[in-house]
Amino acid sequence: MSAADKVKPAASPASEDPSAIAGNISYHAQYSPHFSPLAFGPEQAFYATAESVRDHLLQRWNDTYLHFHKTDPKQTYYLSMEYLQGRALTNAVGNLAITGAYADALKKFGYELEAIAGQERDAALGNGGLGRLASCFLDSMATLNLPSWGYGLRYRYGLFKQRIAKEGQEEIAEDWLDKFSPWEIVRHDVVYPIRFFGHVEISPDGKRKWAGGEVLNALAYDVPIPGYKTKNAISLRLWDATATAEDFNLFQFNDGQYESAAQLHSRAQQICAVLYPGDATEEGKLLRLKQQYFLCSASLQDIIFRFKERKADRVSGKWSEFPSKVAVQMNDTHPTLAIPELMRLLMDVEGLGWDEAWAVTNKTVAYTNHTVLPEALEKWSQAVMRKLLPRHMEIIEEIDKRFREMVISTRKDMEGKIESMRVLDNNPEKPVVRMANLCVVAGHTVNGVAELHSNILKQELFADYLSIWPNKFQNKTNGITPRRWLRFCNPELSEIVTKWLKTDQWTSNLDLLTGLRKFADDEKLHAEWAAAKLASKKRLAKHVLDVTGVTIDPNSLFDIQIKRIHEYKRQLLNILGAVYRYKKLKEMKAEERQKVTPRTVMVGGKAFATYTNAKRIVKLVNDVGAVVNNDADVNKYLKVVFIPNYNVSVAEVLIPGSELSQHISTAGMEASGTSNMKFSLNGCVIIGTLDGANVEIREEVGQDNFFLFGAKADQIAGLRKERENGLFKPDPRFEEAKQFIRSGAFGTYDYTPLLDSLEGNTGFGRGDYFLVGYDFPSYIDAQARVDEAYKDKKKWIKMSILNTAGSGKFSSDRTIDQYAKEIWGISACPVP
């Protein structure tokens, strides 16, 4: 008789008693079956456990929904193309404060909670910092009891799963939905029609209506998001695209025309197949725009339905009330079509005139800017927009026309600036819609995501708008949830923090961490801190061995850079530094090497499938690692490892085990960054430039506890100009590192195109746009300071403690509280 057979199945959906929980898990294994009756291995145990936890969530979710319905507060709807949720089981039981009970319940089946939680696949709904931020925000919204929802798309295959082969990175489809997700609840009654293509019909009274084209359905899947130690659970509503049985052409199918018979079904599947499909082709561009519109239209139809549903209970049913009940936040420019779609729904469906619809829209929508990179500020071809969304193109043209008229009539001094500020760029060679401009013109608030970034928006990118609307622009420095990013992912350190602060309240009030400062020199704390860090490093070393086959030494300095691979994030600077270090080690005598600080350099991140130079950087890191790690002379002092398929679950192992983390983007190019906050919170010291949130982290943790190097944001333009004028003199160490790669020391692959990007003074793909060469000498010098500091263990541990102690500001609870008060105008609405 197996352990599973000894536990009698009994439904107890809300019990917190371990025996009753075990019975509920057994009940789900038998009566919500997804596998053969005799199977109860770790995978089956995970699904049954998740469904048991979902019972708790559903109760809270229903109570929260009814409470919001009854009290009718103003509510925020957060629109984002991506959410990087990570695994949900550990987070759910932690937030519900039932971790211990579930651990005890699973022991009755002979399982450890950690092993069962490890069976879960990360939800593949995001790519990088943008999606992870959205997920941290949802956690904070729920924890702060705010009336809010998230809206996104239910991608079947995500971005991609990364595999490292001899040729470098390979992309394969994510398999998170190959079986099913136990957390999502399909809402068969929440379905909205979404139209594409077609034409605009004008009735005799001049009213306009979008007709024809193809119509698909948006079907809602809800994922409950529990708050930490609160009764509230909010929802992440994900849309899937479907077609109906009527859309299946039986005549064509029976005539052998199988593909055309199911054409609409096939098109529906394409919409939510992949996050960020390649857009080099016309079809790719259309698909991306379809995805963006699909998200916006489904979400806004749902928001309006819910407003009207509650409006029935109100005395007044005026549309002017809408902004006092609804706040829509656009996370970056991907949901910009929410603006013309809300206008269309208000005018064409609800019958409002332009002025009234515009007033409602302007007071409802707000925009978060996440980048100053020109290629990330979306611009859509007017021809593609007109073809796919003819009515929206008309509305955008009218917004553009009225904006120009407003500037001409009220600000004669700005007439010369209109062309760069307007929504439409009518350049005859490439007419486009500028999505960021549309967001600024139509939204009531625009915010940046770190002090430096928001200042760049006001002084450079959106400076002209600032003179028209001085109160439209705000800063909301990003944050991270301390629950997932310390409490649950780093239990050893978390317990030490609780012990020394004599409270676990820091989990929802992160400012309390400053209380650690007074113990920063305490030898007892030092010993406990070092032991916790070593435990995390050993866990990380095991992960590295499992996924790469490389053995790393937990006593070496763990130096980690994990983030999307991009030239501005400068993984190339990191690997050139490692190449230089390797060359110097090779040149040393054996006795000289013994004085060197041993170091393990780890790099992880996905390169976008069509971004050739980023993929070359991935290949270079792997090639350098293959040589260095097998060189018996030096591999005691240096190892270089590429961590494959970086995602949230991998980060939860890497971040607690890190000691030095590299946040080395060209100053002024990283809007904020949030992994820097996660590392700092876990007692990791940062080496970085004065970019994004690094500036504020350095202020909070203290300048002595941050390794600074590199040019500052206000120097960058001047340095590029100098380079163009042939005035840049490269450091000999920089030339040495590049030459060593060119010599073939790391294999036969031709790195010339990658290294050429660092050569010359000007031209596309040349001229070292990201200033790797300029910052290289100060980077190498800063790394030498790191080596020295690490030799002094007492000093290093103190730096580590002070990083954690200075991380209070970077809680997403603080960020969301500021959004709620200063942008959305919403208040807490706790379930009684």
CSV table of C-alpha atoms in Angstrom, one decimal, residues 73-439:
chain,number,residue,atom,x,y,z
A,73,PRO,CA,-15.0,51.6,-5.4
A,74,LYS,CA,-12.9,53.2,-8.1
A,75,GLN,CA,-10.9,50.4,-9.6
A,76,THR,CA,-7.6,50.2,-11.5
A,77,TYR,CA,-7.2,48.0,-14.6
A,78,TYR,CA,-3.5,47.3,-15.4
A,79,LEU,CA,-2.9,46.5,-19.1
A,80,SER,CA,0.3,44.7,-20.0
A,81,MET,CA,1.5,42.6,-22.9
A,82,GLU,CA,3.6,40.5,-20.5
A,83,TYR,CA,3.5,39.1,-17.0
A,84,LEU,CA,6.4,37.0,-15.7
A,85,GLN,CA,4.7,35.2,-12.9
A,86,GLY,CA,7.1,32.4,-12.1
A,87,ARG,CA,5.9,29.4,-10.1
A,88,ALA,CA,2.7,30.0,-8.1
A,89,LEU,CA,2.6,27.2,-5.5
A,90,THR,CA,5.3,28.4,-3.0
A,91,ASN,CA,4.1,32.0,-3.4
A,92,ALA,CA,0.4,31.1,-2.8
A,93,VAL,CA,0.9,29.1,0.3
A,94,GLY,CA,3.3,31.7,1.6
A,95,ASN,CA,0.9,34.6,1.0
A,96,LEU,CA,-1.9,32.6,2.5
A,97,ALA,CA,0.3,31.7,5.6
A,98,ILE,CA,-0.3,28.0,5.1
A,99,THR,CA,3.2,26.9,4.1
A,100,GLY,CA,3.8,24.8,7.2
A,101,ALA,CA,0.4,23.1,7.0
A,102,TYR,CA,1.0,22.1,3.4
A,103,ALA,CA,4.5,20.9,4.1
A,104,ASP,CA,3.1,18.6,6.9
A,105,ALA,CA,0.2,17.5,4.7
A,106,LEU,CA,2.6,16.4,1.9
A,107,LYS,CA,4.8,14.5,4.3
A,108,LYS,CA,1.8,12.1,4.8
A,109,PHE,CA,2.3,11.2,1.1
A,110,GLY,CA,6.1,10.9,1.6
A,111,TYR,CA,6.8,14.1,-0.3
A,112,GLU,CA,8.7,17.3,0.6
A,113,LEU,CA,6.9,20.6,-0.3
A,114,GLU,CA,10.0,22.0,-2.0
A,115,ALA,CA,10.3,18.9,-4.3
A,116,ILE,CA,6.6,19.1,-5.2
A,117,ALA,CA,6.8,22.9,-5.9
A,118,GLY,CA,9.8,22.1,-8.2
A,119,GLN,CA,7.4,20.1,-10.5
A,120,GLU,CA,5.7,23.4,-11.5
A,121,ARG,CA,6.5,25.0,-14.9
A,122,ASP,CA,7.0,28.7,-15.0
A,123,ALA,CA,4.0,30.4,-16.7
A,124,ALA,CA,5.5,31.6,-20.1
A,125,LEU,CA,3.6,34.9,-20.2
A,126,GLY,CA,6.6,37.3,-20.3
A,127,ASN,CA,10.1,38.0,-21.3
A,128,GLY,CA,12.0,40.3,-19.0
A,129,GLY,CA,11.8,43.2,-16.5
A,130,LEU,CA,8.6,44.6,-17.9
A,131,GLY,CA,6.7,41.4,-17.3
A,132,ARG,CA,8.2,40.7,-13.9
A,133,LEU,CA,7.4,44.3,-12.8
A,134,ALA,CA,3.8,43.8,-13.7
A,135,SER,CA,3.7,40.6,-11.6
A,136,CYS,CA,5.3,42.3,-8.6
A,137,PHE,CA,2.7,45.0,-9.0
A,138,LEU,CA,-0.2,42.6,-8.9
A,139,ASP,CA,1.2,41.0,-5.7
A,140,SER,CA,1.4,44.5,-4.1
A,141,MET,CA,-2.0,45.5,-5.3
A,142,ALA,CA,-3.5,42.4,-3.6
A,143,THR,CA,-1.4,42.9,-0.5
A,144,LEU,CA,-2.5,46.5,-0.1
A,145,ASN,CA,-6.1,45.5,-0.6
A,146,LEU,CA,-6.5,47.8,-3.7
A,147,PRO,CA,-9.5,47.3,-6.0
A,148,SER,CA,-7.5,46.4,-9.1
A,149,TRP,CA,-7.1,43.8,-11.9
A,150,GLY,CA,-4.5,42.8,-14.4
A,151,TYR,CA,-5.2,42.1,-18.0
A,152,GLY,CA,-2.9,40.2,-20.4
A,153,LEU,CA,-2.8,37.5,-23.1
A,154,ARG,CA,-2.6,33.8,-22.6
A,155,TYR,CA,0.4,32.8,-24.7
A,156,ARG,CA,0.5,29.1,-25.5
A,157,TYR,CA,4.2,28.9,-26.3
A,158,GLY,CA,5.6,32.1,-24.6
A,159,LEU,CA,8.7,33.8,-25.9
A,160,PHE,CA,10.8,30.6,-26.2
A,161,LYS,CA,12.7,28.1,-24.2
A,162,GLN,CA,16.5,28.6,-24.6
A,163,ARG,CA,18.8,25.7,-25.3
A,164,ILE,CA,22.5,26.1,-25.7
A,165,ALA,CA,24.0,24.0,-28.5
A,166,LYS,CA,27.4,24.0,-30.2
A,167,GLU,CA,26.2,26.8,-32.5
A,168,GLY,CA,25.0,28.9,-29.6
A,169,GLN,CA,21.4,29.7,-28.6
A,170,GLU,CA,18.5,27.7,-30.0
A,171,GLU,CA,14.9,28.7,-29.5
A,172,ILE,CA,12.2,26.1,-28.8
A,173,ALA,CA,8.6,26.6,-27.9
A,174,GLU,CA,7.7,26.8,-24.2
A,175,ASP,CA,5.7,23.8,-22.9
A,176,TRP,CA,4.0,25.3,-19.8
A,177,LEU,CA,0.5,24.5,-21.2
A,178,ASP,CA,1.4,21.0,-22.7
A,179,LYS,CA,-0.7,19.5,-19.9
A,180,PHE,CA,-2.6,22.4,-18.3
A,181,SER,CA,-2.2,25.1,-15.7
A,182,PRO,CA,-4.0,24.3,-12.4
A,183,TRP,CA,-4.3,28.0,-11.4
A,184,GLU,CA,-6.4,29.3,-14.3
A,185,ILE,CA,-10.2,29.3,-14.3
A,186,VAL,CA,-11.8,29.5,-17.7
A,187,ARG,CA,-14.8,31.9,-17.7
A,188,HIS,CA,-17.0,30.5,-20.5
A,189,ASP,CA,-19.5,33.3,-19.9
A,190,VAL,CA,-16.9,36.1,-20.4
A,191,VAL,CA,-16.6,36.3,-24.2
A,192,TYR,CA,-16.2,39.4,-26.4
A,193,PRO,CA,-16.2,39.8,-30.2
A,194,ILE,CA,-13.0,41.2,-31.7
A,195,ARG,CA,-13.0,42.6,-35.2
A,196,PHE,CA,-10.1,43.0,-37.6
A,197,PHE,CA,-9.9,44.5,-41.1
A,198,GLY,CA,-13.3,45.5,-42.6
A,199,HIS,CA,-14.4,49.1,-43.4
A,200,VAL,CA,-16.2,52.1,-41.9
A,201,GLU,CA,-19.9,52.6,-42.7
A,202,ILE,CA,-21.4,56.1,-42.5
A,203,SER,CA,-25.1,56.3,-41.8
A,204,PRO,CA,-27.4,59.1,-43.2
A,205,ASP,CA,-27.1,61.0,-39.8
A,206,GLY,CA,-23.3,61.0,-40.2
A,207,LYS,CA,-22.7,58.3,-37.5
A,208,ARG,CA,-19.7,56.0,-38.3
A,209,LYS,CA,-19.6,52.3,-37.7
A,210,TRP,CA,-16.9,49.7,-38.2
A,211,ALA,CA,-18.3,46.7,-40.2
A,212,GLY,CA,-17.2,43.6,-42.2
A,213,GLY,CA,-13.7,42.0,-41.9
A,214,GLU,CA,-13.2,39.0,-39.7
A,215,VAL,CA,-14.5,38.6,-36.1
A,216,LEU,CA,-12.9,36.3,-33.5
A,217,ASN,CA,-13.8,35.8,-29.9
A,218,ALA,CA,-11.8,36.7,-26.7
A,219,LEU,CA,-12.4,34.1,-24.0
A,220,ALA,CA,-11.4,35.0,-20.4
A,221,TYR,CA,-9.1,32.8,-18.2
A,222,ASP,CA,-8.7,34.1,-14.6
A,223,VAL,CA,-5.7,33.5,-12.4
A,224,PRO,CA,-6.2,34.4,-8.8
A,225,ILE,CA,-3.5,36.6,-7.1
A,226,PRO,CA,-3.5,36.4,-3.3
A,227,GLY,CA,-2.4,39.2,-1.1
A,228,TYR,CA,0.1,38.6,1.7
A,229,LYS,CA,-1.8,37.9,5.0
A,230,THR,CA,-5.0,39.5,3.8
A,231,LYS,CA,-8.4,38.2,2.8
A,232,ASN,CA,-8.2,39.9,-0.6
A,233,ALA,CA,-7.3,38.0,-3.8
A,234,ILE,CA,-7.5,39.9,-7.1
A,235,SER,CA,-7.5,38.6,-10.6
A,236,LEU,CA,-5.1,38.4,-13.6
A,237,ARG,CA,-7.5,38.0,-16.5
A,238,LEU,CA,-5.8,36.5,-19.5
A,239,TRP,CA,-7.5,36.5,-22.9
A,240,ASP,CA,-7.4,33.6,-25.4
A,241,ALA,CA,-8.5,33.9,-29.0
A,242,THR,CA,-11.1,31.5,-30.3
A,243,ALA,CA,-13.4,30.9,-33.3
A,244,THR,CA,-16.8,29.3,-33.1
A,245,ALA,CA,-18.2,26.1,-34.7
A,246,GLU,CA,-20.1,28.3,-37.2
A,247,ASP,CA,-16.7,29.6,-38.4
A,248,PHE,CA,-15.8,26.0,-39.5
A,249,ASN,CA,-16.7,25.5,-43.1
A,250,LEU,CA,-18.0,21.9,-43.2
A,251,PHE,CA,-18.6,22.0,-47.0
A,252,GLN,CA,-15.0,22.9,-47.7
A,253,PHE,CA,-13.8,20.3,-45.3
A,254,ASN,CA,-15.8,17.5,-46.9
A,255,ASP,CA,-14.5,18.8,-50.2
A,256,GLY,CA,-10.9,18.1,-49.0
A,257,GLN,CA,-10.1,21.7,-48.5
A,258,TYR,CA,-9.0,21.1,-44.9
A,259,GLU,CA,-6.9,24.1,-44.3
A,260,SER,CA,-9.2,26.7,-45.7
A,261,ALA,CA,-12.2,25.1,-43.9
A,262,ALA,CA,-10.6,25.9,-40.6
A,263,GLN,CA,-9.0,29.2,-41.6
A,264,LEU,CA,-10.5,31.4,-38.9
A,265,HIS,CA,-9.7,28.8,-36.2
A,266,SER,CA,-6.1,28.8,-37.4
A,267,ARG,CA,-5.9,32.6,-37.3
A,268,ALA,CA,-7.4,32.6,-33.8
A,269,GLN,CA,-4.7,30.2,-32.6
A,270,GLN,CA,-2.0,32.5,-34.1
A,271,ILE,CA,-3.0,35.5,-31.9
A,272,CYS,CA,-2.0,33.9,-28.6
A,273,ALA,CA,0.6,31.5,-29.8
A,274,VAL,CA,3.8,33.4,-29.1
A,275,LEU,CA,4.9,36.5,-27.2
A,276,TYR,CA,6.5,39.1,-29.5
A,277,PRO,CA,6.4,37.1,-32.8
A,278,GLY,CA,9.1,38.1,-35.3
A,279,ASP,CA,8.0,41.3,-37.1
A,280,ALA,CA,10.5,41.5,-40.0
A,281,THR,CA,7.6,40.5,-42.4
A,282,GLU,CA,4.3,42.2,-43.2
A,283,GLU,CA,2.5,39.2,-41.7
A,284,GLY,CA,4.6,39.5,-38.5
A,285,LYS,CA,3.8,43.2,-38.1
A,286,LEU,CA,0.1,42.5,-38.7
A,287,LEU,CA,0.1,39.7,-36.1
A,288,ARG,CA,1.8,41.9,-33.4
A,289,LEU,CA,-0.7,44.7,-34.0
A,290,LYS,CA,-3.5,42.1,-33.8
A,291,GLN,CA,-2.2,41.0,-30.4
A,292,GLN,CA,-2.0,44.5,-29.1
A,293,TYR,CA,-5.5,45.3,-30.3
A,294,PHE,CA,-6.9,42.0,-29.1
A,295,LEU,CA,-5.7,42.7,-25.5
A,296,CYS,CA,-7.0,46.3,-25.6
A,297,SER,CA,-10.4,45.6,-27.1
A,298,ALA,CA,-11.3,42.6,-24.9
A,299,SER,CA,-10.1,44.4,-21.8
A,300,LEU,CA,-12.0,47.6,-22.5
A,301,GLN,CA,-15.2,45.8,-23.5
A,302,ASP,CA,-14.9,43.9,-20.1
A,303,ILE,CA,-14.2,47.1,-18.2
A,304,ILE,CA,-17.2,48.8,-19.7
A,305,PHE,CA,-19.4,45.8,-19.1
A,306,ARG,CA,-18.4,45.8,-15.4
A,307,PHE,CA,-19.0,49.5,-15.1
A,308,LYS,CA,-22.5,49.2,-16.6
A,309,GLU,CA,-23.2,46.1,-14.4
A,310,ARG,CA,-22.5,48.1,-11.3
A,311,LYS,CA,-24.1,51.3,-12.8
A,312,ALA,CA,-27.4,49.6,-12.6
A,313,ASP,CA,-27.2,49.8,-8.8
A,314,ARG,CA,-26.4,53.6,-8.9
A,315,VAL,CA,-28.8,56.4,-9.0
A,316,SER,CA,-27.0,58.3,-11.8
A,317,GLY,CA,-25.8,56.4,-14.8
A,318,LYS,CA,-23.8,59.1,-16.5
A,319,TRP,CA,-20.7,58.4,-18.6
A,320,SER,CA,-19.0,61.4,-17.0
A,321,GLU,CA,-18.9,59.1,-13.9
A,322,PHE,CA,-16.7,56.6,-15.7
A,323,PRO,CA,-13.3,58.1,-14.7
A,324,SER,CA,-14.4,58.3,-11.1
A,325,LYS,CA,-14.9,54.5,-11.2
A,326,VAL,CA,-12.2,53.4,-13.7
A,327,ALA,CA,-8.4,53.9,-14.0
A,328,VAL,CA,-6.6,52.3,-16.9
A,329,GLN,CA,-2.8,52.0,-16.7
A,330,MET,CA,-0.9,51.2,-19.9
A,331,ASN,CA,2.3,49.4,-19.1
A,332,ASP,CA,4.6,50.7,-21.9
A,333,THR,CA,3.3,51.5,-25.4
A,334,HIS,CA,2.0,48.0,-26.3
A,335,PRO,CA,-1.5,48.8,-24.9
A,336,THR,CA,-1.7,52.2,-26.6
A,337,LEU,CA,-4.6,51.1,-28.8
A,338,ALA,CA,-6.7,51.3,-25.5
A,339,ILE,CA,-7.0,55.0,-26.4
A,340,PRO,CA,-8.7,54.9,-29.8
A,341,GLU,CA,-10.6,51.7,-28.7
A,342,LEU,CA,-12.1,53.4,-25.7
A,343,MET,CA,-13.0,56.4,-28.0
A,344,ARG,CA,-14.6,54.0,-30.5
A,345,LEU,CA,-16.7,52.1,-27.9
A,346,LEU,CA,-17.9,55.4,-26.3
A,347,MET,CA,-18.8,57.0,-29.6
A,348,ASP,CA,-19.9,54.2,-31.9
A,349,VAL,CA,-21.4,51.8,-29.4
A,350,GLU,CA,-22.5,54.1,-26.5
A,351,GLY,CA,-23.5,57.1,-28.6
A,352,LEU,CA,-21.3,59.8,-27.0
A,353,GLY,CA,-20.1,62.8,-29.0
A,354,TRP,CA,-16.3,63.4,-29.6
A,355,ASP,CA,-15.9,66.0,-26.8
A,356,GLU,CA,-17.6,63.9,-24.1
A,357,ALA,CA,-15.8,60.7,-25.2
A,358,TRP,CA,-12.4,62.5,-25.2
A,359,ALA,CA,-13.0,64.0,-21.7
A,360,VAL,CA,-13.8,60.5,-20.4
A,361,THR,CA,-10.8,58.9,-22.2
A,362,ASN,CA,-8.3,61.6,-21.1
A,363,LYS,CA,-9.3,61.3,-17.4
A,364,THR,CA,-9.2,57.5,-17.5
A,365,VAL,CA,-6.0,56.4,-19.2
A,366,ALA,CA,-2.4,56.9,-17.9
A,367,TYR,CA,0.9,55.7,-19.4
A,368,THR,CA,4.1,54.3,-17.9
A,369,ASN,CA,7.2,54.8,-20.1
A,370,HIS,CA,9.8,52.1,-19.8
A,371,THR,CA,12.5,53.1,-22.3
A,372,VAL,CA,14.3,55.9,-24.0
A,373,LEU,CA,15.7,53.5,-26.7
A,374,PRO,CA,14.3,54.7,-30.1
A,375,GLU,CA,13.6,51.2,-31.4
A,376,ALA,CA,11.5,50.4,-28.3
A,377,LEU,CA,9.3,53.5,-28.7
A,378,GLU,CA,6.8,51.8,-31.0
A,379,LYS,CA,5.9,53.3,-34.4
A,380,TRP,CA,3.3,51.6,-36.5
A,381,SER,CA,3.0,51.9,-40.3
A,382,GLN,CA,-0.1,54.0,-41.1
A,383,ALA,CA,-0.9,51.6,-43.9
A,384,VAL,CA,-0.8,48.5,-41.6
A,385,MET,CA,-2.9,50.4,-39.0
A,386,ARG,CA,-5.5,51.5,-41.7
A,387,LYS,CA,-5.7,48.0,-43.1
A,388,LEU,CA,-6.2,46.2,-39.8
A,389,LEU,CA,-8.1,48.9,-37.8
A,390,PRO,CA,-9.7,51.4,-40.2
A,391,ARG,CA,-12.0,53.0,-37.6
A,392,HIS,CA,-9.1,53.4,-35.2
A,393,MET,CA,-7.0,55.1,-37.8
A,394,GLU,CA,-9.7,57.6,-38.4
A,395,ILE,CA,-9.9,58.3,-34.6
A,396,ILE,CA,-6.1,58.6,-34.4
A,397,GLU,CA,-6.1,61.1,-37.3
A,398,GLU,CA,-8.7,63.2,-35.5
A,399,ILE,CA,-6.7,63.2,-32.3
A,400,ASP,CA,-3.6,64.3,-34.2
A,401,LYS,CA,-5.6,67.1,-36.0
A,402,ARG,CA,-7.1,68.4,-32.8
A,403,PHE,CA,-3.8,68.3,-31.0
A,404,ARG,CA,-2.2,70.4,-33.8
A,405,GLU,CA,-5.0,72.9,-33.7
A,406,MET,CA,-4.7,73.2,-29.9
A,407,VAL,CA,-1.0,73.9,-30.1
A,408,ILE,CA,-1.4,76.5,-32.9
A,409,SER,CA,-4.2,78.3,-31.1
A,410,THR,CA,-2.7,78.3,-27.6
A,411,ARG,CA,1.1,78.1,-28.1
A,412,LYS,CA,2.2,80.1,-31.1
A,413,ASP,CA,5.8,79.8,-29.8
A,414,MET,CA,5.7,76.0,-30.3
A,415,GLU,CA,4.5,75.9,-34.0
A,416,GLY,CA,8.0,74.9,-35.1
A,417,LYS,CA,7.9,71.9,-32.8
A,418,ILE,CA,4.6,70.5,-33.9
A,419,GLU,CA,6.0,68.1,-36.5
A,420,SER,CA,8.1,66.2,-33.9
A,421,MET,CA,5.3,66.3,-31.3
A,422,ARG,CA,2.3,65.2,-33.3
A,423,VAL,CA,0.9,61.6,-33.3
A,424,LEU,CA,1.3,61.1,-37.0
A,425,ASP,CA,4.6,61.2,-38.8
A,426,ASN,CA,3.6,61.8,-42.4
A,427,ASN,CA,7.1,61.3,-43.9
A,428,PRO,CA,6.1,60.3,-47.4
A,429,GLU,CA,8.8,57.5,-47.4
A,430,LYS,CA,7.6,55.9,-44.2
A,431,PRO,CA,4.4,57.4,-42.7
A,432,VAL,CA,3.9,56.0,-39.1
A,433,VAL,CA,1.8,56.4,-36.0
A,434,ARG,CA,4.0,57.3,-33.0
A,435,MET,CA,2.5,55.3,-30.1
A,436,ALA,CA,4.4,57.1,-27.3
A,437,ASN,CA,3.2,60.5,-28.6
A,438,LEU,CA,-0.4,59.2,-28.7
A,439,CYS,CA,0.0,58.1,-25.0
